[in-house]
Coordinates of C-alpha atoms in Angstrom, one line a residue:
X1 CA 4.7 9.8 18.8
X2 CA 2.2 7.0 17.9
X3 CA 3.0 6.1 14.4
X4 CA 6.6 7.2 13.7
X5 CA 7.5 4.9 12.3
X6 CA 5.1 4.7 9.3
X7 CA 5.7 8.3 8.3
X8 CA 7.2 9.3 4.8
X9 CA 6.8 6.5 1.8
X10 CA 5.8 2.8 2.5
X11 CA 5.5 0.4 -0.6
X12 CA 3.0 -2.2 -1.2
X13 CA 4.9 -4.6 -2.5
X14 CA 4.0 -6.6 -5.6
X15 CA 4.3 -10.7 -5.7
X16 CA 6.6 -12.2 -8.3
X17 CA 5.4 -15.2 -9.4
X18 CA 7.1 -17.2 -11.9
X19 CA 6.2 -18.7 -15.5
X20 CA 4.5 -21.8 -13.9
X21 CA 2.5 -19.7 -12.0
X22 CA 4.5 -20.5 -8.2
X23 CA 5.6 -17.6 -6.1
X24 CA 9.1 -16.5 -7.4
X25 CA 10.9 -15.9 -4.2
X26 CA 14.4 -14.9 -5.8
X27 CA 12.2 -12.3 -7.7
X28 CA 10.9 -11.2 -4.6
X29 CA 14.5 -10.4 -3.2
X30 CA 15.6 -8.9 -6.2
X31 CA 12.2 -6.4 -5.9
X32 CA 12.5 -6.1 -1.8
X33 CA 16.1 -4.9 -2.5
X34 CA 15.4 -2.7 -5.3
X35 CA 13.2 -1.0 -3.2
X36 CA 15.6 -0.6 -0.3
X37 CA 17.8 0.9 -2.7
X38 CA 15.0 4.0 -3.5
X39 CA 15.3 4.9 0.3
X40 CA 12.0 3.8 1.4
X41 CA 10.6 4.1 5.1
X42 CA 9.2 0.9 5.4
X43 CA 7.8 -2.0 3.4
X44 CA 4.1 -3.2 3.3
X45 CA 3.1 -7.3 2.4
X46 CA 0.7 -8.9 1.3
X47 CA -1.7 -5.5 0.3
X48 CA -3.6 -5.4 -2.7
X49 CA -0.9 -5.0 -4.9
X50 CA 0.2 -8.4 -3.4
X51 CA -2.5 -10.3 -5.2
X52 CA -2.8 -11.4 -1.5
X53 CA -7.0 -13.1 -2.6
X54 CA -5.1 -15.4 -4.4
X55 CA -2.3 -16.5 -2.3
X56 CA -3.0 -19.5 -0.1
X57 CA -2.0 -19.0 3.7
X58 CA 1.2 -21.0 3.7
X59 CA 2.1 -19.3 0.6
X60 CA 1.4 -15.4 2.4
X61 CA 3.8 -16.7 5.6
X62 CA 6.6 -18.0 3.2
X63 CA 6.7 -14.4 1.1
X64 CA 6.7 -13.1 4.5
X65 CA 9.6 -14.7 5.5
X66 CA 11.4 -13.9 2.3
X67 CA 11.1 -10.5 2.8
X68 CA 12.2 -10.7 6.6
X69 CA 15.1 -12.1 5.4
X70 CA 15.5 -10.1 2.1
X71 CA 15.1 -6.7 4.9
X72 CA 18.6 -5.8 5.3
X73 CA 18.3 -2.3 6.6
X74 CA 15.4 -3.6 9.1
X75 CA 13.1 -1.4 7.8
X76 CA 9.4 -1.4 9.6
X77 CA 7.2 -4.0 8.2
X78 CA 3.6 -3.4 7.6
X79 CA 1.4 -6.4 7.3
X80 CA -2.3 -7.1 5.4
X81 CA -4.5 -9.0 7.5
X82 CA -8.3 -7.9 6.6
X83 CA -11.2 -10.2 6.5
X84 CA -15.2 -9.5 6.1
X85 CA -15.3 -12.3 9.2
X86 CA -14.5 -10.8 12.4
X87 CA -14.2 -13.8 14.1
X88 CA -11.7 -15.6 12.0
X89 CA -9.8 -12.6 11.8
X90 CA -9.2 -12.3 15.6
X91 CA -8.1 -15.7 15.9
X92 CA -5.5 -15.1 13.0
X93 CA -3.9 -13.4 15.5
X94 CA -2.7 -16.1 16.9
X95 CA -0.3 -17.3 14.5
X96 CA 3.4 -16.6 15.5
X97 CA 3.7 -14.8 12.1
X98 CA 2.9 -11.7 13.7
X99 CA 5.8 -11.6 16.3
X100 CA 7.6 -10.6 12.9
X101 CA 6.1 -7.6 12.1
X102 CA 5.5 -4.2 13.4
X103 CA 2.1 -3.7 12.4
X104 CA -0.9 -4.4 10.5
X105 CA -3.0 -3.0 7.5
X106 CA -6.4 -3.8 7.8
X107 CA -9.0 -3.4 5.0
X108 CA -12.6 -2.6 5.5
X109 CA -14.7 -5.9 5.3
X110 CA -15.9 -6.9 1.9
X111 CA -19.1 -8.0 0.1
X112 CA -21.1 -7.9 3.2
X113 CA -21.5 -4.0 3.1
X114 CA -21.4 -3.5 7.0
X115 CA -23.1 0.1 8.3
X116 CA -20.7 2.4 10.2
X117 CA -22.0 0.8 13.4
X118 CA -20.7 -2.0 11.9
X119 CA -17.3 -0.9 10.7
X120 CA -16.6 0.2 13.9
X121 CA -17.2 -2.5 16.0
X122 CA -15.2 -4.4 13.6
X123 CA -12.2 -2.2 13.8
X124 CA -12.4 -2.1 17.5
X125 CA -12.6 -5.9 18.0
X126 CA -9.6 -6.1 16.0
X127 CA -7.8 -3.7 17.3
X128 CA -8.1 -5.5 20.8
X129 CA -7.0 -8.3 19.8
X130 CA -4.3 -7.6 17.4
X131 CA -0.5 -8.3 18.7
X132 CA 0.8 -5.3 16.8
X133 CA -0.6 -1.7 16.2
X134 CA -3.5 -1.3 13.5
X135 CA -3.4 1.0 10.1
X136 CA -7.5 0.8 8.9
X137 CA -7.3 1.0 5.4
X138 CA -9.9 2.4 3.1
X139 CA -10.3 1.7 -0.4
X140 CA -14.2 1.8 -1.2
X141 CA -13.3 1.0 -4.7
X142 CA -13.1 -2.5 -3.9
X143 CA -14.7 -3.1 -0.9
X144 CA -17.8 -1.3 -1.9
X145 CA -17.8 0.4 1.9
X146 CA -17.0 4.1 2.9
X147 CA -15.3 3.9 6.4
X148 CA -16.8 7.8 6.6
X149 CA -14.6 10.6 8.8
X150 CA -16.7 10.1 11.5
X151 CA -16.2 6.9 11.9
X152 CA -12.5 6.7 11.5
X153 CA -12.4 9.8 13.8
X154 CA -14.1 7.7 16.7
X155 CA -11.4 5.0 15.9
X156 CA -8.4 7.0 16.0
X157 CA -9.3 7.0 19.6
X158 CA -8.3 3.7 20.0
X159 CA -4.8 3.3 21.4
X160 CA -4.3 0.3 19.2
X161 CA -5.0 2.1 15.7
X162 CA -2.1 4.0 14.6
X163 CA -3.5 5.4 10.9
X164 CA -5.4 5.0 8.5
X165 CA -4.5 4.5 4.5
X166 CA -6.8 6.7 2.9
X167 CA -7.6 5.5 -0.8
X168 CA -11.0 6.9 -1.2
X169 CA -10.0 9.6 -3.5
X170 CA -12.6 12.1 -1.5
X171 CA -10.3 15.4 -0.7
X172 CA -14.0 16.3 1.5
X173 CA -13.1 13.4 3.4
X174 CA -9.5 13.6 3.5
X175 CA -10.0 17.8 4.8
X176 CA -12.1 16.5 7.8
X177 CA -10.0 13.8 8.7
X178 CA -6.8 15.9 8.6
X179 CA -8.7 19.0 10.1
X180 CA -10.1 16.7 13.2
X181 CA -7.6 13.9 13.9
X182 CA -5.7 13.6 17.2
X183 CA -2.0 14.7 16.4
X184 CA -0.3 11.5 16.3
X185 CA -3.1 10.0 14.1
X186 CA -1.8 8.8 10.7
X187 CA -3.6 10.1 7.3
X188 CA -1.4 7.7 4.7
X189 CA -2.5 8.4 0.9
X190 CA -3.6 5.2 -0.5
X191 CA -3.4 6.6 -4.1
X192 CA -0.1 7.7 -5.9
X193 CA -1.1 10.5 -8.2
X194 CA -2.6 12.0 -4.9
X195 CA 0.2 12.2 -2.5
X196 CA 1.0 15.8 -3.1
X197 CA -2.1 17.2 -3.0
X198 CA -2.6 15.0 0.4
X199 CA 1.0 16.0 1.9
X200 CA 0.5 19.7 1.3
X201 CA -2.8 19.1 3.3
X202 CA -1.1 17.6 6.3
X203 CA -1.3 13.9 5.4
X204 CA 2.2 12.0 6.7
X205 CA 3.0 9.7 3.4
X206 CA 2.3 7.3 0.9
X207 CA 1.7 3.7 1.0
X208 CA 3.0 3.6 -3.0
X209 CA 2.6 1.0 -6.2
X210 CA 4.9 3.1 -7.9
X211 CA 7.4 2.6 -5.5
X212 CA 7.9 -1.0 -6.3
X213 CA 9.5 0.4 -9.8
X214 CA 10.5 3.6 -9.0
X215 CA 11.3 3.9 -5.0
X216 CA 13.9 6.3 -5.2
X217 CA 12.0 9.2 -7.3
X218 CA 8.6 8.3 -4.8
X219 CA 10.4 8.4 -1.9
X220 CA 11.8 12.0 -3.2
X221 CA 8.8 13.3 -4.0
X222 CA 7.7 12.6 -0.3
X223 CA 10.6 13.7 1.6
X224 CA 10.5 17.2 -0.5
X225 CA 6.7 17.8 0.6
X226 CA 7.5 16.6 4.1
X227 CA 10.1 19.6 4.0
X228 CA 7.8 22.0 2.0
X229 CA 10.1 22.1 -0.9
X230 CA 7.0 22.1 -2.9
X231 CA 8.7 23.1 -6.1
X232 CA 10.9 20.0 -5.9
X233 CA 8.6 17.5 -5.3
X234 CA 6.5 18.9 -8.2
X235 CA 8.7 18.4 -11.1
X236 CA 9.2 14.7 -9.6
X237 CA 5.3 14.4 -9.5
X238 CA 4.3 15.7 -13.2
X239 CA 7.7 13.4 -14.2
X240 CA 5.7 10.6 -12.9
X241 CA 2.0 11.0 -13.9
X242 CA 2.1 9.3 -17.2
X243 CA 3.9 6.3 -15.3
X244 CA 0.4 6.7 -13.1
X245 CA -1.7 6.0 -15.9
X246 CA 0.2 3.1 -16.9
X247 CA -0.5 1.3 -13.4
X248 CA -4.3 2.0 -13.2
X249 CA -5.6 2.2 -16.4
X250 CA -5.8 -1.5 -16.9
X251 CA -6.2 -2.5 -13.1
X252 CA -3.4 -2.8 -10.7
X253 CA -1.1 -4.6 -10.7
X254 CA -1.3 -5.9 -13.7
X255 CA 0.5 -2.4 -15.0
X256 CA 3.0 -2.7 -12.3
X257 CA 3.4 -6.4 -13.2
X258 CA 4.1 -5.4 -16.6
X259 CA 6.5 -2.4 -16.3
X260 CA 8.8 -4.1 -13.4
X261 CA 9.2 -6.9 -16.0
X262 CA 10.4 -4.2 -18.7
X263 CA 12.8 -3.0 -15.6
X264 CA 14.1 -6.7 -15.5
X265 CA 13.0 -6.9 -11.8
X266 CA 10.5 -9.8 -11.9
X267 CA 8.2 -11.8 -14.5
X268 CA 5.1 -9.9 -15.6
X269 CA 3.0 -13.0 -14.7
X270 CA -0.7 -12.7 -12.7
X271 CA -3.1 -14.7 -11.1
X272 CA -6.4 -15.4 -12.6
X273 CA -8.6 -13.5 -12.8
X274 CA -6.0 -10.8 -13.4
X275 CA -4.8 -11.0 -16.9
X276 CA -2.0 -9.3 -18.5
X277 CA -2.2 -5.2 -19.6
X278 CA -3.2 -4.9 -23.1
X279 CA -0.1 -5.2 -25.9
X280 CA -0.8 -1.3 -26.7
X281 CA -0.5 -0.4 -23.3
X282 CA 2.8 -2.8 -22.9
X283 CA 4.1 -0.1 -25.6
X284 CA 3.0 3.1 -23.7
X285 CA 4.7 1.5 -20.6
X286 CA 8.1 0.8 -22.5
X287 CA 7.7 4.8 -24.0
X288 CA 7.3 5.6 -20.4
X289 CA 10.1 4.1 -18.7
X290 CA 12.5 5.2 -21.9
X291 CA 11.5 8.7 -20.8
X292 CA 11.9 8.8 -17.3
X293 CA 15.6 7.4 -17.8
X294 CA 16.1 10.3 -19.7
X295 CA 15.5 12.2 -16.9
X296 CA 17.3 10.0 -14.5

């Protein structure tokens, strides 16, 4: 099958960085083996969550050796390379960097506001040139761009594009997609509090926030709805949703940041412009993680 191996939950994984603002690798093994802990699928770098815009290049290839190294059960590793420059994206390819991972996550260009045309021919020139297969990834939240169904329909044709990570939040969208795709074409949910939903539409998994703090109830919730134990992965899913507010309502992840700091995993510190959650919502996230130990 074309994209096994990126079925079930994935986590975007967070970047520790440490008081003085420097990337806190020992943080980063402690978080990379927390997560193999929750009996993930595979493990996603440098995303969003990542803070990757602020991360120098150097810096990107040293957390990605950490977590090669911090990988003991050799999960699949997922990589973020997008750019709004085709170009210099192509020739990224070319650094050795990529002979270490087993695929990539590519976001829609940025601040440019390419048409579909456009989006297209993007996707398709990187896809040729990329060493590893290609997961698109659409978050028009932040890049201001729908890749529409159509579009990422044509794409799927490409045998170099494996998936796509679907964060627009538009179930019209999603329906098509998941109604027209080629079999072995990926649908990921890009959103947490919208895995269900997706899963019980067809969708094959999650690439999950939560899952930095909570792996083993995410990865639960997904395997359930993968076996259409419905029921099971419900209770997990309302367990969760206050936990969901917590990471978005001030911006991700400065939520995540906060409450994997409150789990003793890693210090809640950001890079500007991301600034820390507010102290109020430091106290809902504390209330939060007191009940969901509760429950176990």
């Amino acid at each position: 099958m074309k994209g096994d191996s990126f079925k079930g939950t994935g986590v975007a994984l967070a970047t520790p960085f440490a008081k003085d603002g420097s990337v806190d690798h020992a943080g980063l093994e402690r978080l990379v083996t927390h997560t193999l802990d929750g009996g993930l699928d595979y493990l996603v770098v440098m995303g969003t969550t990542a803070e990757s815009p602020t991360l120098s290049m150097s810096e990107k290839a040293d957390v990605l050796s950490t977590v090669v190294s911090s990988n003991k059960k050799g999960l699949p590793i997922i990589y973020g390379a997008g750019a709004n420059d085709t170009a210099e994206l192509c020739d990224y390819f070319k650094d050795p960097l990529f002979s270490t991972v087993d695929a990539i996550l590519s976001v829609a260009p940025y601040y440019n506001k390419p048409s579909q045309k456009g989006l297209q021919a993007h996707f398709e020139k990187i896809a040729d040139h990329s060493p590893v297969p290609v997961i698109l990834y659409n978050v028009p939240s932040r890049t201001v761009v729908n890749l529409e169904a159509s579009t990422t329909l044509c794409l799927a044709q490409h045998e170099n594009i494996r998936g796509i990570k679907e964060a627009s939040g538009d179930f019209n969208q999603c329906n098509q997609l998941l109604a027209e795709k080629p079999e072995d074409f990926l649908v990921i949910s890009g959103e947490d509090m919208i895995t269900l939903p997706l899963l019980s539409m067809g969708a094959s998994g999650v690439i999950s926030v939560m899952a930095n703090a909570y792996p083993k109830q995410f990865s639960t919730l997904v395997n359930q709805a993968l076996l259409g134990k419905y029921d099971k992965a419900r209770k997990i899913h309302l367990s969760l949703v206050e936990m969901g507010r917590i990471l978005s309502e001030e911006g991700n992840p400065a939520g995540l940041k906060c409450v994997l700091e409150l789990l003793g995993i890693c210090e809640g510190v950001l890079r500007l412009p991301l600034v820390p959650i507010s102290p109020e919502l430091k106290v809902r996230a504390q209330k939060a993680i007191n009940e969901l130990n509760k429950k176990g």
